[in-house]
Structures are given as structure tokens and as C-alpha cells.
Amino acid sequence: MEGRSITTSAAESPEIQYHPPNPPNQIFILSGQSNMAGRGGVVKDHHHNRWVWDKIVPSECAPDSSILRLRADLRWEEAREPLHADIDTGKVCGVGPGMAFANAVRKRSDSDSDVIGLVPCAVGGTAIKEWERGSRLYETMVKRAEESRRYGGEIKAMLWYQGESDVSDIHDAESYGRNMTRLVKNLRHDLNLPSLPIIQQVAITSGGGYIDKVREAQLGLKLSNVVCVDAKGLQLKPDNLHLTTEAQVQLEHTLLFSIVTFKQSAALCRIF
């Protein structure tokens, strides 16, 4: 990416001194904020006055040897919850939508040799302006995506779940659509994937403020190969902000039904 300066930590260094035994051939970027990073099953331990994950993993989110995760140090390992534990390090992570999605893709695969690679990038509490080109979050996401296909895998789509941090300010809410459009166009350009499918999970379900304006922008995004899956009505945790574990699983069922049944995008349908 000519003309762009990137500063990375040691964990983000592109130097990988190994070759995974069975590298992924189908790769999915997981990005956005806390509901993508996963807060399902994160509860308050009142005895120790801290947040902890209850470690309950639904069968839909169970690990599988054909589903891998790109760690913070850019090494592949078998994926398991919580996917973002070493990425969204400022908070306790739990169940997100990634594993349920990967298992759904795996079950519909026509080939037993397919290996799915998940690239966690989400960070809780981030507004969309923090994902603009040149920001640490954006550049790290691009770098991780580029490294994920080092061994020949194909990036199939980006799953995006974000928006709660843009509902409190009217300017942020009104500019959401423009910012999201710019993000998609920049990412497709920088990865040289002009038709990269974007699975926008989802039009947000909570957050208060100018939520309707952000939902309108998300649902009305006018770009090709973008599908928006509405999470409105799914069960929220007591904080009225984060999806429960059960809701994260249900979200993936809604996503699959939306793409396959309504044929919203030919590129997306080919994933399944």
C-alpha cells in the first residue's frame, strides 16, 4: 500500500517463521466492536468484583479441527471460544458470532478438505471513525488479513458488527453511512478484492440515542455484495447492549436463512 506508514507491535509483525500443517483455504475477517468480539456468557463475579466468562460453549460454537484462528502473533491454531481473547484485550471476551458462523459454513461445504480460517480483529467500544484508513485498528486489520492468505487461502468475506458507539452523537449517527461506505471501499481496494462480500452483522439492536439513524444507514447501504442481517428482537444481556450466547447462535441462523433463502448476493451464496 504505497504512501502509507504503519507502526506495529511485535505481536503484529509479519514475520512468521513456520508453515501451518493444514493452512485454511477459506478465510473470513471478523471485525467491529464488542458484539463481534463476543460478550456472550460474560458475567459479573460479585465475590471477586470482576467480570468473567462462564465458559459455556453451545454445540453450534464447538471447536473443530477444520476451523482455525489467526492469533495475535499471526500464527494459526485450532479455533475455539473466545476467539478474540488475545485481540480485544481490554475487556473479558466470551461467545461471539464467529464460531457459529464457521461451523455453519463447514457443515454446508461440498469438500471434506476445506479448512476455514477466522481472522479476529474486533475491539470493543470503538466507533466507526476509529476504523478509518490510517488508524491503528484499520491498518492492523488489513495487515492481519494480508497475512492470513500468505499460504494461498482466499478471503471469502468480512463479518462486521459495529455501531453502538455511534448512536450518542447526532453528527456520528448522520455520518455513519458515509463512513461505512468509505470503510468498505478502502478495504476492498487495499486487499485488492473489489467484490469482497461484506456481511454486516447487524443493524444494531441497542445503544439508545440516535439508534434509528444508525440502523437506517446500515440497512440502506447502497453497495454491491453487502448483506445486512437485522438483530432486532434478539435477546440482550441485562446491560441492554450485548447479545447473550443464545442470541449469538440465533444470529447466525438468521444470517444463513437470509443469504441462502433470499439470495441477497450471488457472491455470498457461493460461500454456502
mmCIF file of C-alpha atoms in Angstrom:
data_model
loop_
_atom_site.group_PDB
_atom_site.id
_atom_site.type_symbol
_atom_site.label_atom_id
_atom_site.label_comp_id
_atom_site.label_asym_id
_atom_site.label_seq_id
_atom_site.Cartn_x
_atom_site.Cartn_y
_atom_site.Cartn_z
ATOM 1 C CA MET A 1 0.000 0.000 0.000
ATOM 2 C CA GLU A 2 2.116 2.806 -1.355
ATOM 3 C CA GLY A 3 2.489 6.006 0.590
ATOM 4 C CA ARG A 4 1.110 4.655 3.861
ATOM 5 C CA SER A 5 3.119 4.349 7.057
ATOM 6 C CA ILE A 6 2.211 1.632 9.536
ATOM 7 C CA THR A 7 3.523 1.178 13.054
ATOM 8 C CA THR A 8 3.032 -2.257 14.550
ATOM 9 C CA SER A 9 3.861 -4.039 17.754
ATOM 10 C CA ALA A 10 5.951 -7.187 17.921
ATOM 11 C CA ALA A 11 2.772 -9.270 18.047
ATOM 12 C CA GLU A 12 1.660 -7.694 14.757
ATOM 13 C CA SER A 13 4.963 -8.308 12.969
ATOM 14 C CA PRO A 14 4.525 -10.007 9.586
ATOM 15 C CA GLU A 15 7.490 -12.299 10.202
ATOM 16 C CA ILE A 16 6.158 -15.827 10.546
ATOM 17 C CA GLN A 17 8.803 -18.489 10.867
ATOM 18 C CA TYR A 18 6.628 -21.537 10.397
ATOM 19 C CA HIS A 19 4.206 -23.157 7.985
ATOM 20 C CA PRO A 20 0.892 -24.380 9.420
ATOM 21 C CA PRO A 21 0.352 -28.104 8.760
ATOM 22 C CA ASN A 22 -3.027 -27.529 7.140
ATOM 23 C CA PRO A 23 -3.491 -23.844 6.249
ATOM 24 C CA PRO A 24 -7.016 -22.513 5.619
ATOM 25 C CA ASN A 25 -8.355 -22.129 2.118
ATOM 26 C CA GLN A 26 -11.498 -20.190 3.117
ATOM 27 C CA ILE A 27 -10.808 -17.094 5.209
ATOM 28 C CA PHE A 28 -13.220 -14.760 6.999
ATOM 29 C CA ILE A 29 -12.368 -11.457 8.672
ATOM 30 C CA LEU A 30 -14.216 -10.784 11.941
ATOM 31 C CA SER A 31 -14.313 -7.081 12.743
ATOM 32 C CA GLY A 32 -16.218 -4.350 14.546
ATOM 33 C CA GLN A 33 -16.735 -3.843 18.260
ATOM 34 C CA SER A 34 -17.825 -5.766 21.349
ATOM 35 C CA ASN A 35 -20.693 -7.854 19.970
ATOM 36 C CA MET A 36 -18.318 -9.212 17.329
ATOM 37 C CA ALA A 37 -15.520 -9.693 19.854
ATOM 38 C CA GLY A 38 -18.080 -11.584 21.942
ATOM 39 C CA ARG A 39 -19.654 -10.867 25.312
ATOM 40 C CA GLY A 40 -21.905 -13.901 25.418
ATOM 41 C CA GLY A 41 -21.563 -15.613 28.797
ATOM 42 C CA VAL A 42 -19.544 -12.788 30.353
ATOM 43 C CA VAL A 43 -20.956 -12.290 33.853
ATOM 44 C CA LYS A 44 -20.072 -10.374 36.994
ATOM 45 C CA ASP A 45 -18.257 -12.324 39.696
ATOM 46 C CA HIS A 46 -19.529 -10.321 42.648
ATOM 47 C CA HIS A 47 -17.408 -12.223 45.140
ATOM 48 C CA HIS A 48 -14.181 -11.061 43.463
ATOM 49 C CA ASN A 49 -15.731 -7.920 41.897
ATOM 50 C CA ARG A 50 -14.646 -8.760 38.369
ATOM 51 C CA TRP A 51 -16.041 -9.862 35.023
ATOM 52 C CA VAL A 52 -15.530 -13.483 33.994
ATOM 53 C CA TRP A 53 -16.606 -15.755 31.150
ATOM 54 C CA ASP A 54 -18.848 -18.636 32.217
ATOM 55 C CA LYS A 55 -17.102 -20.953 29.699
ATOM 56 C CA ILE A 56 -20.403 -22.355 28.414
ATOM 57 C CA VAL A 57 -19.977 -23.234 24.726
ATOM 58 C CA PRO A 58 -23.072 -24.245 22.718
ATOM 59 C CA SER A 59 -22.693 -27.141 20.304
ATOM 60 C CA GLU A 60 -23.016 -24.706 17.400
ATOM 61 C CA CYS A 61 -19.818 -22.997 18.629
ATOM 62 C CA ALA A 62 -17.819 -26.143 19.360
ATOM 63 C CA PRO A 63 -14.229 -26.340 18.091
ATOM 64 C CA ASP A 64 -13.413 -28.398 15.011
ATOM 65 C CA SER A 65 -10.032 -29.346 13.571
ATOM 66 C CA SER A 66 -11.021 -27.813 10.217
ATOM 67 C CA ILE A 67 -11.665 -24.366 11.747
ATOM 68 C CA LEU A 68 -8.590 -22.265 12.551
ATOM 69 C CA ARG A 69 -7.997 -18.881 14.155
ATOM 70 C CA LEU A 70 -5.242 -16.364 13.419
ATOM 71 C CA ARG A 71 -3.755 -15.465 16.778
ATOM 72 C CA ALA A 72 -2.443 -12.017 17.701
ATOM 73 C CA ASP A 73 1.083 -13.233 16.894
ATOM 74 C CA LEU A 74 -0.099 -14.229 13.386
ATOM 75 C CA ARG A 75 0.109 -17.982 13.906
ATOM 76 C CA TRP A 76 -2.752 -20.295 13.034
ATOM 77 C CA GLU A 77 -4.254 -22.507 15.717
ATOM 78 C CA GLU A 78 -7.452 -24.516 16.139
ATOM 79 C CA ALA A 79 -10.220 -22.014 16.778
ATOM 80 C CA ARG A 80 -12.195 -22.059 19.989
ATOM 81 C CA GLU A 81 -14.115 -19.606 22.115
ATOM 82 C CA PRO A 82 -13.388 -16.894 22.987
ATOM 83 C CA LEU A 83 -11.994 -16.060 19.544
ATOM 84 C CA HIS A 84 -10.930 -12.517 20.478
ATOM 85 C CA ALA A 85 -9.263 -13.249 23.807
ATOM 86 C CA ASP A 86 -5.845 -12.015 22.649
ATOM 87 C CA ILE A 87 -7.227 -9.296 20.335
ATOM 88 C CA ASP A 88 -9.764 -7.369 22.425
ATOM 89 C CA THR A 89 -7.555 -7.457 25.475
ATOM 90 C CA GLY A 90 -9.091 -4.507 27.303
ATOM 91 C CA LYS A 91 -12.215 -6.462 28.277
ATOM 92 C CA VAL A 92 -13.239 -10.028 29.085
ATOM 93 C CA CYS A 93 -14.342 -11.832 25.923
ATOM 94 C CA GLY A 94 -16.908 -14.579 25.626
ATOM 95 C CA VAL A 95 -19.006 -16.096 22.847
ATOM 96 C CA GLY A 96 -19.381 -14.069 19.660
ATOM 97 C CA PRO A 97 -20.822 -14.906 16.231
ATOM 98 C CA GLY A 98 -17.610 -16.248 14.657
ATOM 99 C CA MET A 99 -17.615 -19.916 15.669
ATOM 100 C CA ALA A 100 -21.313 -20.448 14.973
ATOM 101 C CA PHE A 101 -20.795 -18.899 11.543
ATOM 102 C CA ALA A 102 -17.719 -21.027 10.802
ATOM 103 C CA ASN A 103 -19.493 -24.235 11.811
ATOM 104 C CA ALA A 104 -22.447 -23.329 9.593
ATOM 105 C CA VAL A 105 -20.103 -22.798 6.640
ATOM 106 C CA ARG A 106 -18.259 -26.048 7.389
ATOM 107 C CA LYS A 107 -21.467 -28.086 7.503
ATOM 108 C CA ARG A 108 -22.551 -26.770 4.106
ATOM 109 C CA SER A 109 -19.178 -27.319 2.479
ATOM 110 C CA ASP A 110 -19.026 -29.637 -0.534
ATOM 111 C CA SER A 111 -15.478 -30.682 0.271
ATOM 112 C CA ASP A 112 -14.094 -32.522 3.292
ATOM 113 C CA SER A 113 -10.725 -30.891 2.628
ATOM 114 C CA ASP A 114 -11.923 -27.321 3.206
ATOM 115 C CA VAL A 115 -10.258 -25.554 6.122
ATOM 116 C CA ILE A 116 -11.836 -22.374 7.438
ATOM 117 C CA GLY A 117 -9.678 -19.577 8.780
ATOM 118 C CA LEU A 118 -11.066 -16.890 11.083
ATOM 119 C CA VAL A 119 -9.217 -13.588 11.447
ATOM 120 C CA PRO A 120 -10.402 -11.837 14.647
ATOM 121 C CA CYS A 121 -9.935 -8.042 14.555
ATOM 122 C CA ALA A 122 -12.799 -6.589 16.618
ATOM 123 C CA VAL A 123 -12.219 -4.269 19.573
ATOM 124 C CA GLY A 124 -14.969 -3.313 21.995
ATOM 125 C CA GLY A 125 -16.135 0.258 22.414
ATOM 126 C CA THR A 126 -14.821 1.504 19.067
ATOM 127 C CA ALA A 127 -16.640 3.984 16.833
ATOM 128 C CA ILE A 128 -16.566 3.659 13.063
ATOM 129 C CA LYS A 129 -14.300 6.708 12.725
ATOM 130 C CA GLU A 130 -11.660 4.716 14.615
ATOM 131 C CA TRP A 131 -11.651 2.265 11.697
ATOM 132 C CA GLU A 132 -10.783 4.812 9.028
ATOM 133 C CA ARG A 133 -7.814 4.178 6.756
ATOM 134 C CA GLY A 134 -4.576 5.087 8.520
ATOM 135 C CA SER A 135 -5.873 4.307 12.015
ATOM 136 C CA ARG A 136 -4.243 1.618 14.133
ATOM 137 C CA LEU A 137 -7.370 -0.544 14.049
ATOM 138 C CA TYR A 138 -7.773 -0.368 10.283
ATOM 139 C CA GLU A 139 -4.114 -0.915 9.475
ATOM 140 C CA THR A 140 -3.886 -3.846 11.876
ATOM 141 C CA MET A 141 -6.981 -5.403 10.291
ATOM 142 C CA VAL A 142 -5.509 -5.040 6.801
ATOM 143 C CA LYS A 143 -2.157 -6.441 7.906
ATOM 144 C CA ARG A 144 -3.807 -9.442 9.575
ATOM 145 C CA ALA A 145 -5.971 -10.037 6.507
ATOM 146 C CA GLU A 146 -2.955 -9.916 4.206
ATOM 147 C CA GLU A 147 -1.017 -12.333 6.397
ATOM 148 C CA SER A 148 -3.976 -14.706 6.576
ATOM 149 C CA ARG A 149 -3.650 -15.514 2.866
ATOM 150 C CA ARG A 150 0.123 -15.975 2.961
ATOM 151 C CA TYR A 151 -0.315 -19.704 2.253
ATOM 152 C CA GLY A 152 -2.748 -19.331 -0.625
ATOM 153 C CA GLY A 153 -6.104 -19.085 1.134
ATOM 154 C CA GLU A 154 -8.901 -16.926 -0.238
ATOM 155 C CA ILE A 155 -10.598 -14.218 1.811
ATOM 156 C CA LYS A 156 -14.274 -15.014 1.345
ATOM 157 C CA ALA A 157 -15.916 -12.202 3.314
ATOM 158 C CA MET A 158 -15.699 -9.754 6.172
ATOM 159 C CA LEU A 159 -18.191 -10.099 9.016
ATOM 160 C CA TRP A 160 -18.823 -6.678 10.551
ATOM 161 C CA TYR A 161 -20.728 -5.963 13.769
ATOM 162 C CA GLN A 162 -20.440 -2.371 14.964
ATOM 163 C CA GLY A 163 -22.437 0.786 15.507
ATOM 164 C CA GLU A 164 -23.346 1.027 19.188
ATOM 165 C CA SER A 165 -20.591 3.599 19.754
ATOM 166 C CA ASP A 166 -22.005 5.898 17.065
ATOM 167 C CA VAL A 167 -25.501 6.454 18.431
ATOM 168 C CA SER A 168 -24.892 9.041 21.160
ATOM 169 C CA ASP A 169 -23.821 11.930 18.902
ATOM 170 C CA ILE A 170 -26.051 13.230 16.108
ATOM 171 C CA HIS A 171 -23.094 14.001 13.829
ATOM 172 C CA ASP A 172 -21.685 10.480 14.239
ATOM 173 C CA ALA A 173 -25.082 8.946 13.563
ATOM 174 C CA GLU A 174 -25.762 11.069 10.480
ATOM 175 C CA SER A 175 -22.317 10.387 9.018
ATOM 176 C CA TYR A 176 -22.419 6.637 9.679
ATOM 177 C CA GLY A 177 -23.499 5.672 6.194
ATOM 178 C CA ARG A 178 -20.739 7.694 4.540
ATOM 179 C CA ASN A 179 -18.125 6.335 6.923
ATOM 180 C CA MET A 180 -19.233 2.735 6.408
ATOM 181 C CA THR A 181 -19.245 3.145 2.633
ATOM 182 C CA ARG A 182 -15.727 4.570 2.775
ATOM 183 C CA LEU A 183 -14.548 1.721 5.010
ATOM 184 C CA VAL A 184 -15.854 -0.938 2.625
ATOM 185 C CA LYS A 185 -14.374 0.749 -0.445
ATOM 186 C CA ASN A 186 -10.994 1.260 1.239
ATOM 187 C CA LEU A 187 -10.801 -2.313 2.469
ATOM 188 C CA ARG A 188 -11.699 -3.755 -0.918
ATOM 189 C CA HIS A 189 -9.082 -1.552 -2.567
ATOM 190 C CA ASP A 190 -6.304 -2.229 -0.065
ATOM 191 C CA LEU A 191 -6.843 -6.003 -0.198
ATOM 192 C CA ASN A 192 -7.242 -5.894 -3.996
ATOM 193 C CA LEU A 193 -10.627 -7.586 -3.617
ATOM 194 C CA PRO A 194 -13.063 -5.235 -5.394
ATOM 195 C CA SER A 195 -16.047 -7.544 -4.840
ATOM 196 C CA LEU A 196 -15.235 -8.681 -1.295
ATOM 197 C CA PRO A 197 -18.554 -9.694 0.313
ATOM 198 C CA ILE A 198 -19.449 -7.804 3.486
ATOM 199 C CA ILE A 199 -21.778 -9.446 5.994
ATOM 200 C CA GLN A 200 -22.921 -6.587 8.176
ATOM 201 C CA GLN A 201 -23.916 -8.051 11.489
ATOM 202 C CA VAL A 202 -26.001 -6.241 12.134
ATOM 203 C CA ALA A 203 -28.218 -3.258 12.187
ATOM 204 C CA ILE A 204 -27.713 -2.634 15.896
ATOM 205 C CA THR A 205 -30.282 -3.698 18.456
ATOM 206 C CA SER A 206 -29.439 -1.379 21.327
ATOM 207 C CA GLY A 207 -27.490 1.653 22.394
ATOM 208 C CA GLY A 208 -30.115 4.376 22.782
ATOM 209 C CA GLY A 209 -29.616 7.895 21.470
ATOM 210 C CA TYR A 210 -29.783 8.139 17.673
ATOM 211 C CA ILE A 211 -30.022 4.405 17.140
ATOM 212 C CA ASP A 212 -32.706 4.752 14.448
ATOM 213 C CA LYS A 213 -30.431 6.906 12.291
ATOM 214 C CA VAL A 214 -27.585 4.396 12.511
ATOM 215 C CA ARG A 215 -29.931 1.477 11.790
ATOM 216 C CA GLU A 216 -31.315 3.345 8.783
ATOM 217 C CA ALA A 217 -27.792 3.906 7.456
ATOM 218 C CA GLN A 218 -26.824 0.258 7.939
ATOM 219 C CA LEU A 219 -29.968 -1.177 6.393
ATOM 220 C CA GLY A 220 -29.814 1.292 3.494
ATOM 221 C CA LEU A 221 -26.184 0.834 2.496
ATOM 222 C CA LYS A 222 -26.028 1.015 -1.311
ATOM 223 C CA LEU A 223 -23.055 -1.185 -2.168
ATOM 224 C CA SER A 224 -22.812 -4.445 -4.078
ATOM 225 C CA ASN A 225 -22.162 -7.700 -2.228
ATOM 226 C CA VAL A 226 -23.238 -6.295 1.128
ATOM 227 C CA VAL A 227 -25.881 -8.068 3.178
ATOM 228 C CA CYS A 228 -27.290 -6.656 6.407
ATOM 229 C CA VAL A 229 -28.711 -9.119 8.931
ATOM 230 C CA ASP A 230 -31.038 -7.432 11.417
ATOM 231 C CA ALA A 231 -30.576 -8.469 15.048
ATOM 232 C CA LYS A 232 -33.555 -6.502 16.278
ATOM 233 C CA GLY A 233 -35.515 -8.565 18.770
ATOM 234 C CA LEU A 234 -32.711 -10.910 19.753
ATOM 235 C CA GLN A 235 -32.147 -11.434 23.476
ATOM 236 C CA LEU A 236 -29.859 -8.951 25.192
ATOM 237 C CA LYS A 237 -27.914 -9.287 28.400
ATOM 238 C CA PRO A 238 -29.016 -7.196 31.416
ATOM 239 C CA ASP A 239 -26.762 -4.358 30.190
ATOM 240 C CA ASN A 240 -29.230 -3.934 27.288
ATOM 241 C CA LEU A 241 -26.273 -3.683 24.944
ATOM 242 C CA HIS A 242 -24.674 -7.080 24.332
ATOM 243 C CA LEU A 243 -26.168 -10.223 22.831
ATOM 244 C CA THR A 244 -26.461 -13.303 25.006
ATOM 245 C CA THR A 245 -24.748 -16.535 23.991
ATOM 246 C CA GLU A 246 -28.060 -17.903 22.741
ATOM 247 C CA ALA A 247 -28.683 -14.768 20.689
ATOM 248 C CA GLN A 248 -25.255 -15.025 19.044
ATOM 249 C CA VAL A 249 -26.133 -18.533 17.848
ATOM 250 C CA GLN A 250 -29.579 -17.420 16.697
ATOM 251 C CA LEU A 251 -27.995 -14.549 14.795
ATOM 252 C CA GLU A 252 -26.040 -16.989 12.644
ATOM 253 C CA HIS A 253 -29.185 -18.973 11.868
ATOM 254 C CA THR A 254 -30.806 -15.699 10.759
ATOM 255 C CA LEU A 255 -27.777 -14.889 8.632
ATOM 256 C CA LEU A 256 -27.774 -18.256 6.894
ATOM 257 C CA PHE A 257 -31.513 -18.094 6.216
ATOM 258 C CA SER A 258 -31.216 -14.541 4.888
ATOM 259 C CA ILE A 259 -28.415 -15.294 2.434
ATOM 260 C CA VAL A 260 -29.454 -18.715 1.181
ATOM 261 C CA THR A 261 -33.237 -18.243 1.094
ATOM 262 C CA PHE A 262 -33.437 -14.719 -0.256
ATOM 263 C CA LYS A 263 -30.320 -14.935 -2.464
ATOM 264 C CA GLN A 264 -29.267 -11.450 -1.385
ATOM 265 C CA SER A 265 -25.868 -11.729 -3.017
ATOM 266 C CA ALA A 266 -24.547 -14.220 -5.540
ATOM 267 C CA ALA A 267 -21.037 -13.860 -4.101
ATOM 268 C CA LEU A 268 -22.331 -14.549 -0.610
ATOM 269 C CA CYS A 269 -24.408 -17.512 -1.740
ATOM 270 C CA ARG A 270 -21.244 -19.111 -3.132
ATOM 271 C CA ILE A 271 -19.846 -19.159 0.419
ATOM 272 C CA PHE A 272 -22.584 -21.544 1.409
#
